[in-house]
Amino acid sequence: MNDIVVDNLSFAYPETDRLILNNVHMKVNAGDFVCLLGQSGCGKSTFLRLLAGLEKPTSGSISVGGQQVRGTSLTRSVVFQDYGLFPWMSSGENIVLALRQRYPEKSKRECRDMALAAIQSVGLSADVYDKFPKELSGGMKQRCAIARSFSMNPPILLMDEPFGALDAVTRARLQDMVLDLWSHEEQKKTVFFVTHDVEEALLLATRIYVFGQSPSQIIFEKELPAETKPDRKGMYESEQIIELRNELVQYINQDVLSHVEE
Ligand SMILES: Nc1ncnc2c1ncn2[C@@H]1O[C@H](COP(=O)(O)OP(=O)(O)OP(=O)(O)O)[C@@H](O)[C@H]1O
Ligand SMILES: [Mg+2]
């Protein structure tokens, strides 16, 4: 099983001594949908980079399925906050490049077909395949980055505010899509999803963590078992969810205020 254990993790970027994360503990079961909340700058993206193996812990460890994370892996795909598309390639080529690494046995033609299908599955038209990132809007680039990650079908998906630049309708559509992808595959994926939107976290998560200000620790943790997860309609009817929403907002606001007052 690909359970993820974060043990006493601390991290400072090598060029500075300032701790960004301090004594972070987390135990996530394979198949969990984990939402990470916390104020801007508290270290959420840094934490995802550590999970991806793009940075190394200063102390402590991260393991997946009992194996310590020591570098990047095609089994952990990231949707970066800044989209992470190569500017010198068309959107389609960006996706094909990733697919060729993930599925070396597939032909270029097959990868092209998969890339085109992925682009269309996030609500973009086929002509986006040949467009370069600079020709696309922020939301379109974001959808291309999502299409690339989804098409790689990794067991662990790391998503950094993936729906931040989208309008409400597209956002709802992609939320449904990510939930579908997460729940309907034979082997359930584990998703780590950074968001500033408490409602989005409540809709998606089976586990919510709130990070405090730097050096950041987890200041609040809640499990939302799949069977008690609200659907879009039930969100505002369940007393339990409304209570949890208020609790989350309170934790985040308190944390911000305590740092403003210092
Ligand atoms: N490459 C880097 N080198 C040095 N410091 C960095 C680097 N990247 C980020 N930081 C610092 O680490 C801290 C955490 O940044 P991070 O991007 O992880 O925050 P975040 O929680 O994702 O914020 P946001 O919600 O705004 O995306 C910030 O103080 C930031 O300035
Ligand atoms: Mg970030």
Short mmCIF file of C-alpha atoms and ligand atoms in Angstrom, two decimals:
data_model
loop_
_atom_site.label_atom_id
_atom_site.label_comp_id
_atom_site.label_asym_id
_atom_site.label_seq_id
_atom_site.Cartn_x
_atom_site.Cartn_y
_atom_site.Cartn_z
CA MET A 1 0.00 0.00 0.00
CA ASN A 2 1.17 3.51 -0.80
CA ASP A 3 0.46 4.97 2.65
CA ILE A 4 2.31 8.23 3.20
CA VAL A 5 4.04 8.97 6.47
CA VAL A 6 5.56 12.35 7.23
CA ASP A 7 7.67 12.06 10.34
CA ASN A 8 8.96 15.06 12.25
CA LEU A 9 9.65 16.92 9.02
CA SER A 10 11.51 20.21 9.17
CA PHE A 11 12.71 22.21 6.22
CA ALA A 12 14.74 25.33 5.41
CA TYR A 13 15.71 26.26 1.85
CA PRO A 14 19.46 25.57 1.57
CA GLU A 15 20.38 29.19 0.81
CA THR A 16 18.74 30.47 4.04
CA ASP A 17 18.62 29.27 7.64
CA ARG A 18 14.98 30.21 8.11
CA LEU A 19 12.84 27.20 8.92
CA ILE A 20 9.75 27.06 6.70
CA LEU A 21 8.31 23.84 8.11
CA ASN A 22 8.89 22.62 11.63
CA ASN A 23 8.04 19.20 13.10
CA VAL A 24 5.32 18.30 10.65
CA HIS A 25 3.69 14.93 11.27
CA MET A 26 1.15 13.36 8.96
CA LYS A 27 -0.19 9.89 8.32
CA VAL A 28 -2.21 9.53 5.16
CA ASN A 29 -3.78 6.33 3.90
CA ALA A 30 -3.51 5.37 0.26
CA GLY A 31 -6.74 6.56 -1.34
CA ASP A 32 -7.17 9.63 0.87
CA PHE A 33 -8.06 12.98 -0.62
CA VAL A 34 -6.00 15.40 1.44
CA CYS A 35 -6.68 19.12 1.35
CA LEU A 36 -4.05 21.50 2.69
CA LEU A 37 -5.10 24.94 3.88
CA GLY A 38 -3.16 27.82 5.40
CA GLN A 39 -2.23 31.44 4.87
CA SER A 40 -0.19 32.58 1.92
CA GLY A 41 3.51 31.99 2.50
CA CYS A 42 3.11 29.38 5.24
CA GLY A 43 4.81 26.65 3.23
CA LYS A 44 2.10 24.64 1.42
CA SER A 45 3.87 24.66 -1.97
CA THR A 46 7.14 23.87 -0.22
CA PHE A 47 5.47 20.90 1.45
CA LEU A 48 4.22 19.61 -1.93
CA ARG A 49 7.73 20.01 -3.38
CA LEU A 50 9.03 17.86 -0.53
CA LEU A 51 6.35 15.22 -1.19
CA ALA A 52 7.28 15.28 -4.88
CA GLY A 53 10.94 14.76 -4.00
CA LEU A 54 11.98 18.10 -5.53
CA GLU A 55 13.41 19.24 -2.17
CA LYS A 56 15.03 17.21 0.58
CA PRO A 57 13.96 17.47 4.25
CA THR A 58 16.38 19.36 6.49
CA SER A 59 15.44 16.83 9.16
CA GLY A 60 12.80 14.15 9.54
CA SER A 61 11.48 12.08 6.67
CA ILE A 62 8.73 11.36 4.18
CA SER A 63 7.96 7.81 3.14
CA VAL A 64 5.57 6.34 0.61
CA GLY A 65 4.63 2.70 1.05
CA GLY A 66 7.46 2.33 3.57
CA GLN A 67 10.09 3.69 1.14
CA GLN A 68 11.75 6.97 1.93
CA VAL A 69 11.22 9.67 -0.73
CA ARG A 70 14.67 10.49 -2.12
CA GLY A 71 13.85 12.08 -5.46
CA THR A 72 11.14 12.59 -8.03
CA SER A 73 9.08 9.71 -9.38
CA LEU A 74 6.60 9.25 -12.23
CA THR A 75 4.24 7.77 -9.63
CA ARG A 76 3.87 11.23 -8.06
CA SER A 77 2.69 13.83 -10.53
CA VAL A 78 2.49 17.52 -9.68
CA VAL A 79 0.17 20.26 -10.96
CA PHE A 80 2.30 23.30 -10.10
CA GLN A 81 0.88 26.61 -8.96
CA ASP A 82 2.64 28.29 -11.91
CA TYR A 83 1.46 25.54 -14.32
CA GLY A 84 4.99 24.22 -15.07
CA LEU A 85 4.55 24.09 -18.87
CA PHE A 86 7.64 24.40 -21.07
CA PRO A 87 7.19 27.68 -23.00
CA TRP A 88 9.03 26.44 -26.10
CA MET A 89 6.59 23.58 -26.73
CA SER A 90 2.94 23.62 -27.70
CA SER A 91 0.46 22.52 -25.01
CA GLY A 92 -0.01 19.21 -26.80
CA GLU A 93 3.73 18.60 -26.99
CA ASN A 94 4.04 19.37 -23.28
CA ILE A 95 1.55 16.61 -22.54
CA VAL A 96 3.06 14.17 -25.06
CA LEU A 97 6.49 14.65 -23.47
CA ALA A 98 5.12 13.61 -20.07
CA LEU A 99 3.16 10.70 -21.56
CA ARG A 100 6.23 9.36 -23.42
CA GLN A 101 8.07 9.19 -20.09
CA ARG A 102 5.19 7.58 -18.29
CA TYR A 103 4.31 5.09 -21.04
CA PRO A 104 7.53 4.31 -22.94
CA GLU A 105 5.81 1.33 -24.58
CA LYS A 106 3.23 3.54 -26.33
CA SER A 107 3.85 5.00 -29.78
CA LYS A 108 4.06 8.73 -30.40
CA ARG A 109 0.77 8.53 -32.27
CA GLU A 110 -0.97 6.91 -29.26
CA CYS A 111 0.50 9.53 -26.92
CA ARG A 112 -0.72 12.29 -29.26
CA ASP A 113 -4.24 10.85 -29.22
CA MET A 114 -4.15 10.59 -25.42
CA ALA A 115 -2.91 14.20 -25.14
CA LEU A 116 -5.69 15.46 -27.39
CA ALA A 117 -8.30 13.53 -25.40
CA ALA A 118 -6.87 14.94 -22.15
CA ILE A 119 -7.06 18.51 -23.50
CA GLN A 120 -10.69 18.03 -24.47
CA SER A 121 -11.54 16.35 -21.17
CA VAL A 122 -10.77 19.57 -19.28
CA GLY A 123 -13.13 21.53 -21.51
CA LEU A 124 -10.59 22.96 -23.97
CA SER A 125 -11.03 22.79 -27.71
CA ALA A 126 -8.81 20.61 -29.89
CA ASP A 127 -6.96 23.58 -31.40
CA VAL A 128 -5.36 24.28 -28.02
CA TYR A 129 -3.12 21.27 -28.75
CA ASP A 130 -0.99 23.36 -31.14
CA LYS A 131 -0.99 26.57 -29.11
CA PHE A 132 2.04 27.66 -27.12
CA PRO A 133 1.60 28.51 -23.42
CA LYS A 134 2.12 32.24 -24.11
CA GLU A 135 -0.88 32.18 -26.45
CA LEU A 136 -3.19 30.88 -23.71
CA SER A 137 -4.99 32.58 -20.83
CA GLY A 138 -4.04 31.72 -17.23
CA GLY A 139 -7.05 29.44 -16.82
CA MET A 140 -6.30 27.66 -20.11
CA LYS A 141 -2.68 27.06 -19.08
CA GLN A 142 -3.93 25.77 -15.77
CA ARG A 143 -6.26 23.35 -17.51
CA CYS A 144 -3.42 22.12 -19.74
CA ALA A 145 -1.31 21.44 -16.65
CA ILE A 146 -4.24 19.56 -15.10
CA ALA A 147 -4.78 17.59 -18.33
CA ARG A 148 -1.11 16.61 -18.34
CA SER A 149 -1.24 15.33 -14.76
CA PHE A 150 -4.54 13.49 -15.18
CA SER A 151 -3.38 11.80 -18.35
CA MET A 152 -0.36 10.40 -16.54
CA ASN A 153 -2.73 8.61 -14.19
CA PRO A 154 -0.31 8.55 -11.25
CA PRO A 155 -1.20 6.79 -7.99
CA ILE A 156 -0.30 9.98 -6.13
CA LEU A 157 -1.44 13.33 -7.48
CA LEU A 158 -0.05 16.55 -6.00
CA MET A 159 -2.09 19.62 -6.91
CA ASP A 160 -1.10 23.15 -5.92
CA GLU A 161 -4.12 25.46 -6.06
CA PRO A 162 -5.02 23.86 -9.37
CA PHE A 163 -8.34 25.67 -9.78
CA GLY A 164 -7.20 29.11 -8.57
CA ALA A 165 -7.38 30.82 -11.99
CA LEU A 166 -10.68 29.35 -13.15
CA ASP A 167 -14.17 30.77 -13.38
CA ALA A 168 -16.82 29.24 -11.10
CA VAL A 169 -18.40 27.02 -13.76
CA THR A 170 -15.14 25.53 -15.02
CA ARG A 171 -13.98 25.18 -11.45
CA ALA A 172 -17.08 23.18 -10.47
CA ARG A 173 -16.67 21.02 -13.55
CA LEU A 174 -13.04 20.24 -12.76
CA GLN A 175 -13.82 19.62 -9.09
CA ASP A 176 -16.29 16.97 -10.24
CA MET A 177 -13.72 15.61 -12.65
CA VAL A 178 -11.01 15.29 -10.03
CA LEU A 179 -13.48 13.64 -7.63
CA ASP A 180 -14.48 11.25 -10.38
CA LEU A 181 -10.90 10.43 -11.21
CA TRP A 182 -10.14 9.93 -7.54
CA SER A 183 -13.11 7.71 -6.74
CA HIS A 184 -13.84 5.70 -9.88
CA GLU A 185 -10.48 4.29 -10.83
CA GLU A 186 -9.91 0.64 -9.89
CA GLN A 187 -7.04 1.65 -7.70
CA LYS A 188 -7.95 4.73 -5.74
CA LYS A 189 -5.54 7.60 -6.05
CA THR A 190 -4.11 9.56 -3.20
CA VAL A 191 -4.51 13.27 -3.81
CA PHE A 192 -2.81 16.18 -2.03
CA PHE A 193 -4.63 19.34 -2.94
CA VAL A 194 -3.68 22.86 -1.83
CA THR A 195 -6.48 25.39 -1.75
CA HIS A 196 -7.39 28.68 -0.09
CA ASP A 197 -11.06 27.88 -0.48
CA VAL A 198 -12.56 26.27 2.63
CA GLU A 199 -15.72 25.21 0.75
CA GLU A 200 -13.62 23.51 -1.91
CA ALA A 201 -11.73 21.61 0.81
CA LEU A 202 -14.99 20.50 2.43
CA LEU A 203 -16.34 19.28 -0.90
CA LEU A 204 -13.23 17.35 -1.91
CA ALA A 205 -11.35 16.18 1.16
CA THR A 206 -11.41 13.03 3.23
CA ARG A 207 -8.73 14.67 5.37
CA ILE A 208 -8.06 18.35 5.96
CA TYR A 209 -4.90 19.87 7.41
CA VAL A 210 -4.38 23.51 8.25
CA PHE A 211 -0.80 24.78 8.30
CA GLY A 212 0.09 27.64 10.66
CA GLN A 213 2.42 30.54 9.92
CA SER A 214 6.09 29.93 9.46
CA PRO A 215 7.88 28.02 10.78
CA SER A 216 4.80 26.08 9.96
CA GLN A 217 3.26 23.22 11.84
CA ILE A 218 -0.09 21.58 11.42
CA ILE A 219 -2.48 23.52 13.64
CA PHE A 220 -5.68 21.66 12.79
CA GLU A 221 -6.53 18.27 11.39
CA LYS A 222 -9.86 16.68 10.54
CA GLU A 223 -10.93 13.44 8.96
CA LEU A 224 -14.04 13.42 6.80
CA PRO A 225 -14.73 9.77 6.09
CA ALA A 226 -15.89 9.19 2.50
CA GLU A 227 -19.37 8.15 3.67
CA THR A 228 -19.96 11.45 5.50
CA LYS A 229 -18.57 13.62 2.72
CA PRO A 230 -21.10 16.17 1.52
CA ASP A 231 -22.08 16.53 -2.11
CA ARG A 232 -22.35 19.95 -3.71
CA LYS A 233 -26.04 20.25 -2.83
CA GLY A 234 -25.79 18.87 0.69
CA MET A 235 -22.87 21.15 1.59
CA TYR A 236 -24.94 23.93 3.06
CA GLU A 237 -27.58 21.72 4.64
CA SER A 238 -25.44 19.58 6.90
CA GLU A 239 -25.03 21.09 10.36
CA GLN A 240 -21.85 19.14 10.85
CA ILE A 241 -20.32 20.63 7.72
CA ILE A 242 -21.40 24.17 8.58
CA GLU A 243 -19.84 23.74 12.02
CA LEU A 244 -16.63 22.42 10.53
CA ARG A 245 -16.56 25.26 8.02
CA ASN A 246 -16.81 27.81 10.82
CA GLU A 247 -14.15 26.00 12.81
CA LEU A 248 -11.75 26.01 9.85
CA VAL A 249 -12.30 29.68 9.11
CA GLN A 250 -11.76 30.47 12.79
CA TYR A 251 -8.48 28.53 12.94
CA ILE A 252 -7.14 30.21 9.82
CA ASN A 253 -8.20 33.70 10.92
CA GLN A 254 -6.89 33.27 14.46
CA ASP A 255 -3.55 32.18 13.06
CA VAL A 256 -3.36 35.22 10.78
CA LEU A 257 -4.37 37.63 13.56
CA SER A 258 -1.90 36.18 16.05
CA HIS A 259 0.87 36.96 13.58
CA VAL A 260 -0.39 40.42 12.72
CA GLU A 261 -0.40 41.29 16.44
CA GLU A 262 3.18 40.11 17.02
N1 LIG B 1 13.17 28.69 -3.57
C1 LIG B 1 13.01 29.33 -2.43
N2 LIG B 1 14.08 29.78 -1.75
C2 LIG B 1 13.96 30.43 -0.56
N3 LIG B 1 12.76 30.66 0.05
C3 LIG B 1 11.66 30.23 -0.60
C4 LIG B 1 11.72 29.55 -1.85
N4 LIG B 1 10.45 29.24 -2.23
C5 LIG B 1 9.65 29.70 -1.26
N5 LIG B 1 10.37 30.29 -0.27
C6 LIG B 1 9.84 30.88 0.97
O1 LIG B 1 9.21 29.85 1.70
C7 LIG B 1 8.03 30.32 2.36
C8 LIG B 1 6.87 29.40 1.99
O2 LIG B 1 6.60 29.55 0.59
P1 LIG B 1 5.52 28.66 -0.15
O3 LIG B 1 5.59 29.01 -1.57
O4 LIG B 1 5.74 27.24 0.24
O5 LIG B 1 4.17 29.19 0.55
P2 LIG B 1 2.65 28.85 0.21
O6 LIG B 1 2.01 28.42 1.50
O7 LIG B 1 2.57 27.92 -0.93
O8 LIG B 1 2.07 30.28 -0.19
P3 LIG B 1 0.89 30.66 -1.27
O9 LIG B 1 -0.40 30.33 -0.58
O10 LIG B 1 1.07 32.14 -1.42
O11 LIG B 1 1.13 29.91 -2.51
C9 LIG B 1 7.86 31.76 1.92
O12 LIG B 1 8.36 32.57 2.97
C10 LIG B 1 8.74 31.90 0.70
O13 LIG B 1 9.27 33.18 0.60
MG MG B 2 1.88 28.10 -2.85
#
